[in-house]
PDB file of C-alpha atoms in Angstrom:
ATOM      1  CA  MET A   1    -189.842-166.569 -11.203  1.00 43.00           C
ATOM      2  CA  ALA A   2    -186.931-165.562 -13.380  1.00 43.00           C
ATOM      3  CA  GLY A   3    -186.229-162.599 -11.034  1.00 44.00           C
ATOM      4  CA  ALA A   4    -186.228-164.877  -7.989  1.00 43.00           C
ATOM      5  CA  ALA A   5    -183.856-167.277  -9.685  1.00 45.00           C
ATOM      6  CA  ALA A   6    -181.450-164.426 -10.529  1.00 44.00           C
ATOM      7  CA  ALA A   7    -181.533-163.175  -6.938  1.00 44.00           C
ATOM      8  CA  ALA A   8    -180.828-166.638  -5.607  1.00 46.00           C
ATOM      9  CA  ALA A   9    -177.899-167.013  -7.989  1.00 47.00           C
ATOM     10  CA  ALA A  10    -176.449-163.644  -6.913  1.00 45.00           C
ATOM     11  CA  ALA A  11    -176.735-164.552  -3.220  1.00 45.00           C
ATOM     12  CA  ALA A  12    -174.960-167.829  -3.870  1.00 48.00           C
ATOM     13  CA  ALA A  13    -172.132-165.997  -5.649  1.00 47.00           C
ATOM     14  CA  VAL A  14    -171.653-163.563  -2.719  1.00 40.00           C
ATOM     15  CA  ALA A  15    -171.586-166.428  -0.229  1.00 46.00           C
ATOM     16  CA  ALA A  16    -168.994-168.262  -2.293  1.00 45.00           C
ATOM     17  CA  ALA A  17    -166.781-165.167  -2.558  1.00 42.00           C
ATOM     18  CA  THR A  18    -167.006-164.557   1.191  1.00 43.00           C
ATOM     19  CA  ALA A  19    -166.022-168.129   1.962  1.00 43.00           C
ATOM     20  CA  ALA A  20    -163.055-167.905  -0.417  1.00 43.00           C
ATOM     21  CA  SER A  21    -161.883-164.681   1.179  1.00 40.00           C
ATOM     22  CA  SER A  22    -162.181-166.188   4.670  1.00 40.00           C
ATOM     23  CA  THR A  23    -160.190-169.228   3.585  1.00 39.00           C
ATOM     24  CA  LYS A  24    -157.462-167.036   2.125  1.00 36.00           C
ATOM     25  CA  VAL A  25    -157.068-164.953   5.322  1.00 34.00           C
ATOM     26  CA  SER A  26    -157.033-167.919   7.680  1.00 37.00           C
ATOM     27  CA  SER A  27    -154.535-169.811   5.545  1.00 35.00           C
ATOM     28  CA  SER A  28    -152.030-166.937   5.582  1.00 34.00           C
ATOM     29  CA  ALA A  29    -152.356-166.134   9.377  1.00 34.00           C
ATOM     30  CA  PRO A  30    -149.428-163.701   9.442  1.00 32.00           C
ATOM     31  CA  HIS A  31    -149.969-162.529  13.020  1.00 33.00           C
ATOM     32  CA  LEU A  32    -151.277-163.607  16.412  1.00 31.00           C
ATOM     33  CA  THR A  33    -154.717-162.513  17.550  1.00 33.00           C
ATOM     34  CA  ALA A  34    -155.853-161.812  21.099  1.00 32.00           C
ATOM     35  CA  SER A  35    -157.269-165.336  21.345  1.00 32.00           C
ATOM     36  CA  THR A  36    -154.153-167.048  20.009  1.00 33.00           C
ATOM     37  CA  THR A  37    -152.120-169.078  22.485  1.00 34.00           C
ATOM     38  CA  LEU A  38    -148.440-169.975  22.150  1.00 35.00           C
ATOM     39  CA  SER A  39    -147.688-173.651  21.914  1.00 36.00           C
ATOM     40  CA  SER A  40    -145.012-175.224  24.073  1.00 35.00           C
ATOM     41  CA  THR A  41    -142.678-175.246  21.071  1.00 36.00           C
ATOM     42  CA  THR A  42    -143.037-171.516  20.348  1.00 35.00           C
ATOM     43  CA  SER A  43    -139.773-169.669  21.029  1.00 38.00           C
ATOM     44  CA  VAL A  44    -139.810-166.184  22.493  1.00 36.00           C
ATOM     45  CA  PRO A  45    -136.713-164.090  21.652  1.00 38.00           C
ATOM     46  CA  SER A  46    -134.721-162.863  24.628  1.00 40.00           C
ATOM     47  CA  PRO A  47    -134.631-159.093  25.199  1.00 41.00           C
ATOM     48  CA  LEU A  48    -130.931-158.812  24.386  1.00 42.00           C
ATOM     49  CA  SER A  49    -131.090-160.767  21.115  1.00 39.00           C
ATOM     50  CA  THR A  50    -133.897-158.765  19.517  1.00 39.00           C
ATOM     51  CA  PRO A  51    -133.421-155.492  17.619  1.00 42.00           C
ATOM     52  CA  GLN A  52    -133.671-152.221  19.530  1.00 46.00           C
ATOM     53  CA  LEU A  53    -137.296-151.124  19.262  1.00 44.00           C
ATOM     54  CA  PRO A  54    -138.778-147.682  19.891  1.00 49.00           C
ATOM     55  CA  TRP A  55    -139.565-147.146  23.543  1.00 47.00           C
ATOM     56  CA  ILE A  56    -143.246-146.535  24.249  1.00 51.00           C
ATOM     57  CA  PRO A  57    -144.239-145.308  27.722  1.00 50.00           C
ATOM     58  CA  ASP A  58    -146.791-147.399  29.570  1.00 54.00           C
ATOM     59  CA  PRO A  59    -150.108-145.552  30.106  1.00 50.00           C
ATOM     60  CA  GLN A  60    -149.845-146.526  33.778  1.00 68.00           C
ATOM     61  CA  LEU A  61    -146.251-145.388  34.045  1.00 79.00           C
ATOM     62  CA  GLN A  62    -144.366-146.905  36.960  1.00 91.00           C
ATOM     63  CA  ILE A  63    -141.484-144.804  38.291  1.00 95.00           C
ATOM     64  CA  GLY A  64    -138.733-146.436  40.337  1.00 97.00           C
ATOM     65  CA  PHE A  65    -136.012-145.055  42.594  1.00 98.00           C
ATOM     66  CA  VAL A  66    -133.022-147.166  43.544  1.00 97.00           C
ATOM     67  CA  GLY A  67    -131.726-145.157  46.464  1.00 96.00           C
ATOM     68  CA  ALA A  68    -134.029-143.002  48.573  1.00 94.00           C
ATOM     69  CA  GLY A  69    -131.936-140.042  49.671  1.00 92.00           C
ATOM     70  CA  ARG A  70    -132.719-136.335  49.521  1.00 89.00           C
ATOM     71  CA  MET A  71    -132.376-135.981  45.750  1.00 89.00           C
ATOM     72  CA  ALA A  72    -134.562-138.997  45.024  1.00 93.00           C
ATOM     73  CA  GLU A  73    -137.143-137.655  47.438  1.00 91.00           C
ATOM     74  CA  ALA A  74    -136.999-134.197  45.815  1.00 89.00           C
ATOM     75  CA  ILE A  75    -137.668-135.617  42.328  1.00 92.00           C
ATOM     76  CA  ALA A  76    -140.425-137.928  43.569  1.00 92.00           C
ATOM     77  CA  MET A  77    -142.116-135.117  45.476  1.00 89.00           C
ATOM     78  CA  GLY A  78    -142.012-132.867  42.430  1.00 88.00           C
ATOM     79  CA  LEU A  79    -143.616-135.532  40.226  1.00 89.00           C
ATOM     80  CA  ILE A  80    -146.288-136.426  42.768  1.00 90.00           C
ATOM     81  CA  VAL A  81    -147.240-132.952  44.000  1.00 87.00           C
ATOM     82  CA  SER A  82    -147.585-131.755  40.407  1.00 84.00           C
ATOM     83  CA  GLY A  83    -150.049-134.588  39.711  1.00 85.00           C
ATOM     84  CA  LYS A  84    -147.890-135.899  36.856  1.00 84.00           C
ATOM     85  CA  VAL A  85    -147.425-139.280  38.545  1.00 89.00           C
ATOM     86  CA  GLU A  86    -149.605-140.983  41.140  1.00 91.00           C
ATOM     87  CA  ALA A  87    -147.877-141.882  44.387  1.00 93.00           C
ATOM     88  CA  ALA A  88    -149.164-145.452  44.043  1.00 94.00           C
ATOM     89  CA  ASN A  89    -147.162-145.755  40.809  1.00 94.00           C
ATOM     90  CA  VAL A  90    -143.851-144.894  42.496  1.00 96.00           C
ATOM     91  CA  MET A  91    -141.590-147.470  44.138  1.00 97.00           C
ATOM     92  CA  ALA A  92    -138.360-146.808  46.022  1.00 97.00           C
ATOM     93  CA  SER A  93    -135.715-149.141  47.395  1.00 97.00           C
ATOM     94  CA  ALA A  94    -133.033-148.678  50.035  1.00 95.00           C
ATOM     95  CA  PRO A  95    -131.015-151.069  52.237  1.00 92.00           C
ATOM     96  CA  SER A  96    -132.802-149.895  55.393  1.00 89.00           C
ATOM     97  CA  ASP A  97    -135.893-147.968  56.426  1.00 89.00           C
ATOM     98  CA  LYS A  98    -133.820-144.888  57.281  1.00 86.00           C
ATOM     99  CA  ASN A  99    -134.814-142.930  54.149  1.00 85.00           C
ATOM    100  CA  LEU A 100    -137.806-144.946  52.946  1.00 94.00           C
ATOM    101  CA  TRP A 101    -140.192-143.295  55.393  1.00 93.00           C
ATOM    102  CA  HIS A 102    -140.117-140.138  53.251  1.00 91.00           C
ATOM    103  CA  PHE A 103    -141.535-142.154  50.346  1.00 95.00           C
ATOM    104  CA  GLN A 104    -143.977-143.967  52.602  1.00 94.00           C
ATOM    105  CA  ASN A 105    -145.343-140.626  53.824  1.00 93.00           C
ATOM    106  CA  LEU A 106    -145.912-139.637  50.192  1.00 92.00           C
ATOM    107  CA  GLY A 107    -147.946-142.836  49.659  1.00 94.00           C
ATOM    108  CA  CYS A 108    -145.318-144.615  47.546  1.00 96.00           C
ATOM    109  CA  LYS A 109    -144.445-148.301  47.551  1.00 96.00           C
ATOM    110  CA  THR A 110    -141.157-149.203  49.210  1.00 97.00           C
ATOM    111  CA  THR A 111    -138.909-152.238  49.253  1.00 96.00           C
ATOM    112  CA  HIS A 112    -135.442-153.354  50.301  1.00 96.00           C
ATOM    113  CA  SER A 113    -134.978-155.131  46.949  1.00 96.00           C
ATOM    114  CA  ASN A 114    -133.403-153.180  44.066  1.00 97.00           C
ATOM    115  CA  ILE A 115    -134.353-155.957  41.652  1.00 97.00           C
ATOM    116  CA  GLU A 116    -138.017-155.624  42.635  1.00 97.00           C
ATOM    117  CA  VAL A 117    -137.928-151.988  41.526  1.00 97.00           C
ATOM    118  CA  LEU A 118    -136.636-153.000  38.077  1.00 96.00           C
ATOM    119  CA  GLN A 119    -139.241-155.737  37.800  1.00 95.00           C
ATOM    120  CA  ASN A 120    -142.100-153.321  38.451  1.00 95.00           C
ATOM    121  CA  CYS A 121    -141.038-149.993  36.942  1.00 95.00           C
ATOM    122  CA  ASN A 122    -140.527-148.581  33.439  1.00 90.00           C
ATOM    123  CA  ILE A 123    -138.351-145.588  34.298  1.00 95.00           C
ATOM    124  CA  VAL A 124    -135.799-146.136  37.044  1.00 97.00           C
ATOM    125  CA  PHE A 125    -133.756-143.391  38.701  1.00 97.00           C
ATOM    126  CA  PHE A 126    -130.485-144.558  40.253  1.00 97.00           C
ATOM    127  CA  ALA A 127    -129.912-142.149  43.124  1.00 95.00           C
ATOM    128  CA  THR A 128    -127.256-143.998  45.101  1.00 94.00           C
ATOM    129  CA  LYS A 129    -123.906-142.578  46.162  1.00 91.00           C
ATOM    130  CA  PRO A 130    -121.418-142.679  43.254  1.00 88.00           C
ATOM    131  CA  HIS A 131    -119.128-145.331  44.766  1.00 89.00           C
ATOM    132  CA  ILE A 132    -122.109-147.622  45.438  1.00 93.00           C
ATOM    133  CA  LEU A 133    -123.614-147.364  41.944  1.00 94.00           C
ATOM    134  CA  PRO A 134    -121.348-149.914  40.146  1.00 94.00           C
ATOM    135  CA  ILE A 135    -122.276-152.548  42.744  1.00 95.00           C
ATOM    136  CA  VAL A 136    -125.985-151.802  42.345  1.00 96.00           C
ATOM    137  CA  LEU A 137    -125.808-151.907  38.532  1.00 96.00           C
ATOM    138  CA  ALA A 138    -124.058-155.284  38.625  1.00 95.00           C
ATOM    139  CA  GLU A 139    -126.868-156.550  40.853  1.00 96.00           C
ATOM    140  CA  VAL A 140    -129.762-155.406  38.647  1.00 96.00           C
ATOM    141  CA  ALA A 141    -128.164-155.920  35.201  1.00 96.00           C
ATOM    142  CA  PRO A 142    -129.665-159.439  34.737  1.00 96.00           C
ATOM    143  CA  VAL A 143    -133.232-158.061  34.895  1.00 96.00           C
ATOM    144  CA  VAL A 144    -132.727-154.999  32.648  1.00 95.00           C
ATOM    145  CA  THR A 145    -134.871-155.242  29.494  1.00 91.00           C
ATOM    146  CA  ARG A 146    -135.955-153.080  26.558  1.00 85.00           C
ATOM    147  CA  LYS A 147    -138.851-151.663  28.572  1.00 87.00           C
ATOM    148  CA  HIS A 148    -136.482-149.812  30.862  1.00 93.00           C
ATOM    149  CA  VAL A 149    -135.195-146.289  30.659  1.00 95.00           C
ATOM    150  CA  LEU A 150    -132.398-146.037  33.228  1.00 97.00           C
ATOM    151  CA  VAL A 151    -131.566-142.616  34.642  1.00 97.00           C
ATOM    152  CA  SER A 152    -128.481-141.988  36.766  1.00 96.00           C
ATOM    153  CA  VAL A 153    -128.494-139.150  39.285  1.00 94.00           C
ATOM    154  CA  ALA A 154    -125.037-140.054  40.625  1.00 90.00           C
ATOM    155  CA  ALA A 155    -122.430-137.308  40.317  1.00 85.00           C
ATOM    156  CA  GLY A 156    -119.224-138.233  38.547  1.00 82.00           C
ATOM    157  CA  VAL A 157    -120.331-141.517  36.934  1.00 89.00           C
ATOM    158  CA  SER A 158    -120.062-141.115  33.152  1.00 91.00           C
ATOM    159  CA  LEU A 159    -122.426-142.442  30.515  1.00 94.00           C
ATOM    160  CA  HIS A 160    -119.588-144.600  29.196  1.00 93.00           C
ATOM    161  CA  THR A 161    -119.191-146.242  32.601  1.00 93.00           C
ATOM    162  CA  LEU A 162    -122.926-146.745  32.993  1.00 95.00           C
ATOM    163  CA  GLU A 163    -123.253-148.396  29.573  1.00 95.00           C
ATOM    164  CA  LYS A 164    -120.261-150.640  30.288  1.00 94.00           C
ATOM    165  CA  LEU A 165    -121.873-151.924  33.484  1.00 95.00           C
ATOM    166  CA  LEU A 166    -125.287-152.618  31.919  1.00 96.00           C
ATOM    167  CA  PRO A 167    -126.490-155.010  29.190  1.00 95.00           C
ATOM    168  CA  PRO A 168    -125.721-154.009  25.564  1.00 93.00           C
ATOM    169  CA  LYS A 169    -127.993-151.325  24.071  1.00 92.00           C
ATOM    170  CA  SER A 170    -129.477-150.359  27.437  1.00 95.00           C
ATOM    171  CA  ARG A 171    -131.284-147.025  27.306  1.00 95.00           C
ATOM    172  CA  VAL A 172    -129.288-144.856  29.695  1.00 97.00           C
ATOM    173  CA  LEU A 173    -129.384-141.163  30.590  1.00 97.00           C
ATOM    174  CA  ARG A 174    -127.616-138.997  33.143  1.00 96.00           C
ATOM    175  CA  ILE A 175    -129.361-136.168  34.917  1.00 96.00           C
ATOM    176  CA  MET A 176    -128.229-133.640  37.469  1.00 93.00           C
ATOM    177  CA  PRO A 177    -131.099-132.069  39.419  1.00 92.00           C
ATOM    178  CA  ASN A 178    -131.006-129.820  42.448  1.00 91.00           C
ATOM    179  CA  LEU A 179    -132.899-129.722  45.710  1.00 89.00           C
ATOM    180  CA  PRO A 180    -135.579-127.155  44.689  1.00 91.00           C
ATOM    181  CA  CYS A 181    -137.152-129.903  42.552  1.00 88.00           C
ATOM    182  CA  ARG A 182    -138.956-130.629  45.808  1.00 84.00           C
ATOM    183  CA  VAL A 183    -140.987-127.416  45.337  1.00 87.00           C
ATOM    184  CA  GLN A 184    -141.192-127.565  41.517  1.00 87.00           C
ATOM    185  CA  GLU A 185    -138.550-124.854  41.117  1.00 92.00           C
ATOM    186  CA  GLY A 186    -135.542-127.011  40.348  1.00 92.00           C
ATOM    187  CA  ALA A 187    -132.931-126.830  37.613  1.00 95.00           C
ATOM    188  CA  VAL A 188    -132.240-130.137  35.850  1.00 95.00           C
ATOM    189  CA  VAL A 189    -129.897-130.969  32.985  1.00 96.00           C
ATOM    190  CA  MET A 190    -129.781-134.298  31.176  1.00 96.00           C
ATOM    191  CA  ALA A 191    -127.471-136.078  28.749  1.00 96.00           C
ATOM    192  CA  ARG A 192    -128.373-139.197  26.820  1.00 95.00           C
ATOM    193  CA  GLY A 193    -126.329-142.316  26.182  1.00 94.00           C
ATOM    194  CA  ARG A 194    -125.636-143.870  22.799  1.00 93.00           C
ATOM    195  CA  HIS A 195    -128.778-146.006  22.759  1.00 92.00           C
ATOM    196  CA  ALA A 196    -131.277-143.567  24.248  1.00 92.00           C
ATOM    197  CA  GLU A 197    -133.480-142.203  21.495  1.00 89.00           C
ATOM    198  CA  LYS A 198    -134.909-138.730  21.086  1.00 89.00           C
ATOM    199  CA  CYS A 199    -138.401-139.928  22.065  1.00 89.00           C
ATOM    200  CA  GLU A 200    -137.172-141.191  25.442  1.00 89.00           C
ATOM    201  CA  THR A 201    -135.241-137.992  26.101  1.00 91.00           C
ATOM    202  CA  GLU A 202    -138.220-135.819  25.185  1.00 91.00           C
ATOM    203  CA  TYR A 203    -140.520-137.888  27.370  1.00 90.00           C
ATOM    204  CA  LEU A 204    -138.168-137.663  30.345  1.00 92.00           C
ATOM    205  CA  GLN A 205    -137.698-133.937  29.769  1.00 93.00           C
ATOM    206  CA  LYS A 206    -141.470-133.441  29.742  1.00 91.00           C
ATOM    207  CA  LEU A 207    -141.792-135.550  32.884  1.00 90.00           C
ATOM    208  CA  LEU A 208    -139.089-133.677  34.785  1.00 93.00           C
ATOM    209  CA  SER A 209    -140.239-130.243  33.618  1.00 92.00           C
ATOM    210  CA  VAL A 210    -142.835-130.381  36.408  1.00 88.00           C
ATOM    211  CA  CYS A 211    -139.861-130.158  38.793  1.00 89.00           C
ATOM    212  CA  GLY A 212    -138.720-126.876  37.220  1.00 92.00           C
ATOM    213  CA  LEU A 213    -136.373-126.012  34.366  1.00 94.00           C
ATOM    214  CA  CYS A 214    -135.166-129.095  32.459  1.00 95.00           C
ATOM    215  CA  GLU A 215    -132.713-128.946  29.539  1.00 95.00           C
ATOM    216  CA  GLU A 216    -130.850-131.540  27.471  1.00 95.00           C
ATOM    217  CA  VAL A 217    -127.126-130.724  27.297  1.00 96.00           C
ATOM    218  CA  PRO A 218    -123.821-132.324  26.237  1.00 95.00           C
ATOM    219  CA  GLU A 219    -122.492-134.578  28.980  1.00 95.00           C
ATOM    220  CA  ALA A 220    -119.534-132.245  29.552  1.00 92.00           C
ATOM    221  CA  TYR A 221    -121.941-129.627  30.944  1.00 95.00           C
ATOM    222  CA  ILE A 222    -123.170-131.885  33.747  1.00 94.00           C
ATOM    223  CA  ASN A 223    -120.121-131.302  35.954  1.00 92.00           C
ATOM    224  CA  ILE A 224    -120.444-127.554  35.394  1.00 94.00           C
ATOM    225  CA  HIS A 225    -124.124-127.715  36.306  1.00 95.00           C
ATOM    226  CA  THR A 226    -123.147-129.550  39.490  1.00 92.00           C
ATOM    227  CA  GLY A 227    -120.871-126.672  40.477  1.00 93.00           C
ATOM    228  CA  LEU A 228    -123.329-123.991  39.375  1.00 96.00           C
ATOM    229  CA  SER A 229    -126.758-125.265  40.383  1.00 95.00           C
ATOM    230  CA  GLY A 230    -126.454-128.479  42.357  1.00 92.00           C
ATOM    231  CA  SER A 231    -124.022-126.909  44.796  1.00 94.00           C
ATOM    232  CA  GLY A 232    -125.340-123.418  44.005  1.00 95.00           C
ATOM    233  CA  VAL A 233    -128.374-123.947  46.232  1.00 95.00           C
ATOM    234  CA  ALA A 234    -125.998-123.981  49.199  1.00 97.00           C
ATOM    235  CA  TYR A 235    -124.283-120.786  47.992  1.00 97.00           C
ATOM    236  CA  VAL A 236    -127.631-119.022  47.712  1.00 97.00           C
ATOM    237  CA  CYS A 237    -128.671-120.200  51.183  1.00 97.00           C
ATOM    238  CA  MET A 238    -125.422-118.853  52.598  1.00 97.00           C
ATOM    239  CA  PHE A 239    -126.000-115.502  50.860  1.00 97.00           C
ATOM    240  CA  SER A 240    -129.589-115.387  52.123  1.00 98.00           C
ATOM    241  CA  GLU A 241    -128.327-116.088  55.634  1.00 98.00           C
ATOM    242  CA  ALA A 242    -125.739-113.309  55.334  1.00 97.00           C
ATOM    243  CA  LEU A 243    -128.329-110.811  54.075  1.00 97.00           C
ATOM    244  CA  ALA A 244    -130.606-111.601  57.005  1.00 98.00           C
ATOM    245  CA  GLU A 245    -127.775-111.365  59.525  1.00 98.00           C
ATOM    246  CA  GLY A 246    -126.937-107.901  58.250  1.00 97.00           C
ATOM    247  CA  ALA A 247    -130.491-106.839  59.060  1.00 98.00           C
ATOM    248  CA  ILE A 248    -130.426-108.643  62.419  1.00 98.00           C
ATOM    249  CA  LYS A 249    -127.236-106.762  63.335  1.00 97.00           C
ATOM    250  CA  LEU A 250    -129.137-103.514  62.779  1.00 97.00           C
ATOM    251  CA  GLY A 251    -132.058-104.583  64.996  1.00 98.00           C
ATOM    252  CA  MET A 252    -134.564-106.454  62.819  1.00 98.00           C
ATOM    253  CA  PRO A 253    -136.064-109.631  64.392  1.00 98.00           C
ATOM    254  CA  SER A 254    -134.424-112.823  63.126  1.00 98.00           C
ATOM    255  CA  GLY A 255    -137.552-114.516  61.759  1.00 97.00           C
ATOM    256  CA  LEU A 256    -138.642-111.460  59.813  1.00 98.00           C
ATOM    257  CA  ALA A 257    -135.146-110.809  58.466  1.00 98.00           C
ATOM    258  CA  HIS A 258    -134.761-114.377  57.118  1.00 98.00           C
ATOM    259  CA  GLN A 259    -138.250-114.288  55.586  1.00 98.00           C
ATOM    260  CA  ILE A 260    -137.581-111.007  53.782  1.00 98.00           C
ATOM    261  CA  ALA A 261    -134.144-112.182  52.585  1.00 97.00           C
ATOM    262  CA  ALA A 262    -135.586-115.371  51.095  1.00 97.00           C
ATOM    263  CA  GLN A 263    -138.458-113.500  49.452  1.00 97.00           C
ATOM    264  CA  THR A 264    -135.971-111.009  47.989  1.00 97.00           C
ATOM    265  CA  LEU A 265    -134.020-113.845  46.379  1.00 97.00           C
ATOM    266  CA  LEU A 266    -137.219-115.426  45.062  1.00 96.00           C
ATOM    267  CA  GLY A 267    -138.465-112.148  43.595  1.00 96.00           C
ATOM    268  CA  ALA A 268    -135.128-111.327  41.985  1.00 95.00           C
ATOM    269  CA  ALA A 269    -134.956-114.808  40.427  1.00 95.00           C
ATOM    270  CA  LYS A 270    -138.458-114.464  38.966  1.00 94.00           C
ATOM    271  CA  LEU A 271    -137.590-111.068  37.518  1.00 95.00           C
ATOM    272  CA  LEU A 272    -134.503-112.515  35.849  1.00 94.00           C
ATOM    273  CA  LEU A 273    -136.343-115.499  34.373  1.00 93.00           C
ATOM    274  CA  GLN A 274    -139.474-113.685  33.230  1.00 94.00           C
ATOM    275  CA  SER A 275    -137.748-110.616  31.795  1.00 94.00           C
ATOM    276  CA  GLY A 276    -135.029-112.533  29.992  1.00 93.00           C
ATOM    277  CA  GLN A 277    -132.666-109.649  30.707  1.00 94.00           C
ATOM    278  CA  HIS A 278    -129.015-109.979  31.630  1.00 96.00           C
ATOM    279  CA  PRO A 279    -128.542-109.655  35.409  1.00 95.00           C
ATOM    280  CA  ALA A 280    -126.467-106.513  34.904  1.00 95.00           C
ATOM    281  CA  GLN A 281    -129.435-104.802  33.227  1.00 95.00           C
ATOM    282  CA  LEU A 282    -131.774-105.466  36.142  1.00 93.00           C
ATOM    283  CA  ARG A 283    -129.068-104.511  38.602  1.00 94.00           C
ATOM    284  CA  SER A 284    -128.731-101.153  36.894  1.00 94.00           C
ATOM    285  CA  GLU A 285    -132.481-100.556  37.236  1.00 94.00           C
ATOM    286  CA  VAL A 286    -132.181-100.874  41.023  1.00 95.00           C
ATOM    287  CA  CYS A 287    -129.005 -98.845  41.255  1.00 94.00           C
ATOM    288  CA  THR A 288    -129.646 -95.069  41.140  1.00 93.00           C
ATOM    289  CA  PRO A 289    -126.833 -92.468  41.195  1.00 95.00           C
ATOM    290  CA  GLY A 290    -125.818 -91.653  44.750  1.00 95.00           C
ATOM    291  CA  GLY A 291    -128.470 -94.001  46.161  1.00 95.00           C
ATOM    292  CA  THR A 292    -128.327 -96.770  48.734  1.00 96.00           C
ATOM    293  CA  THR A 293    -127.756 -99.663  46.318  1.00 95.00           C
ATOM    294  CA  ILE A 294    -124.494 -98.401  44.825  1.00 96.00           C
ATOM    295  CA  TYR A 295    -123.048 -98.077  48.317  1.00 96.00           C
ATOM    296  CA  GLY A 296    -124.089-101.651  49.092  1.00 96.00           C
ATOM    297  CA  LEU A 297    -122.682-102.955  45.806  1.00 96.00           C
ATOM    298  CA  HIS A 298    -119.403-101.180  46.479  1.00 97.00           C
ATOM    299  CA  ALA A 299    -119.165-102.984  49.820  1.00 96.00           C
ATOM    300  CA  LEU A 300    -119.814-106.349  48.119  1.00 96.00           C
ATOM    301  CA  GLU A 301    -117.104-105.667  45.543  1.00 96.00           C
ATOM    302  CA  GLN A 302    -114.670-104.762  48.316  1.00 96.00           C
ATOM    303  CA  GLY A 303    -115.521-108.050  50.016  1.00 96.00           C
ATOM    304  CA  GLY A 304    -114.792-109.969  46.812  1.00 97.00           C
ATOM    305  CA  LEU A 305    -118.306-111.398  46.396  1.00 96.00           C
ATOM    306  CA  ARG A 306    -118.073-111.752  42.618  1.00 96.00           C
ATOM    307  CA  ALA A 307    -114.701-113.512  42.659  1.00 97.00           C
ATOM    308  CA  ALA A 308    -115.717-115.705  45.591  1.00 97.00           C
ATOM    309  CA  ALA A 309    -118.868-116.895  43.780  1.00 96.00           C
ATOM    310  CA  MET A 310    -116.930-117.646  40.592  1.00 97.00           C
ATOM    311  CA  ASN A 311    -114.301-119.528  42.592  1.00 97.00           C
ATOM    312  CA  ALA A 312    -117.016-121.564  44.332  1.00 96.00           C
ATOM    313  CA  VAL A 313    -118.503-122.723  41.007  1.00 96.00           C
ATOM    314  CA  GLU A 314    -115.050-123.582  39.689  1.00 97.00           C
ATOM    315  CA  ALA A 315    -114.028-125.480  42.839  1.00 96.00           C
ATOM    316  CA  ALA A 316    -117.228-127.549  42.920  1.00 93.00           C
ATOM    317  CA  THR A 317    -116.970-128.312  39.197  1.00 92.00           C
ATOM    318  CA  ARG A 318    -113.383-129.500  39.590  1.00 92.00           C
ATOM    319  CA  ARG A 319    -114.436-131.761  42.435  1.00 90.00           C
ATOM    320  CA  ALA A 320    -117.184-133.246  40.243  1.00 85.00           C
ATOM    321  CA  GLN A 321    -114.581-133.903  37.550  1.00 85.00           C
ATOM    322  CA  GLU A 322    -112.323-135.608  40.098  1.00 85.00           C
ATOM    323  CA  LEU A 323    -115.207-137.866  41.151  1.00 76.00           C
ATOM    324  CA  ASN A 324    -115.694-138.734  37.475  1.00 72.00           C
ATOM    325  CA  LYS A 325    -112.133-140.096  37.303  1.00 73.00           C
ATOM    326  CA  GLN A 326    -112.362-142.246  40.442  1.00 66.00           C
TER     327      GLN A 326
END
């Protein structure tokens, strides 16, 4: 009997302690639970009045494109084809259906409302023409919140200008991609604004790496990248065309000549990237004394190829800088 009485007393003590602990937790109630509802008098801070919090990507990341031109399409295609982003999680806007059909064919959502893109997407690429961008930013600024990472693809529009046109502490980045992003062989550089954190930049870099090479750089390099790589795709296409036409002149069929020229450029580029060697080193491996290559290189030097290519990069870069001042 004495043992039973002791057991009963111990059980009573445990029950009392548990009740006390429960009372203490419920009385403090320092946070809301899943079942808690906000009363009508509860105030919710506005996005602009609260401190800047770390950006956390949504597991079901929604990617938006304001502007649906070739560059927007190239980035979207790279993300979708790689499997990094589902087409259903991409939304693009444009004033008319002229460019939206590219996105529709990919299985993306489309709209004529720029604001709708901001309301539904976490990361938003602004791929409008540079002179249109300020108007678009003024339109969407009222719906920009802390959940957004805003990425400008517009040439010549500085981070300072972007931040001035958007709400305070907006997370803004500039990127400059090129058209080969469409086939996951692009070259992309990015620069972050004052309020974009390292985590956002790293996430965007990881996201865009499926489109090809992606590097964070000082903003001053973006104009140079425009002249080198953005416009450089056109230079390479012109060179490929010229190579093929040389073979066509000597009797090779046009289709075969263009195919071999393009494959030659692709193979040379892979050799450069994978070997890590300076181009001059690989060039010397192809060039044997008294052989065919040195005669061809001599002809290119006589035609001013090297100077012409350098001048092209410089001219395009200067134009990008001029656009930046407009």
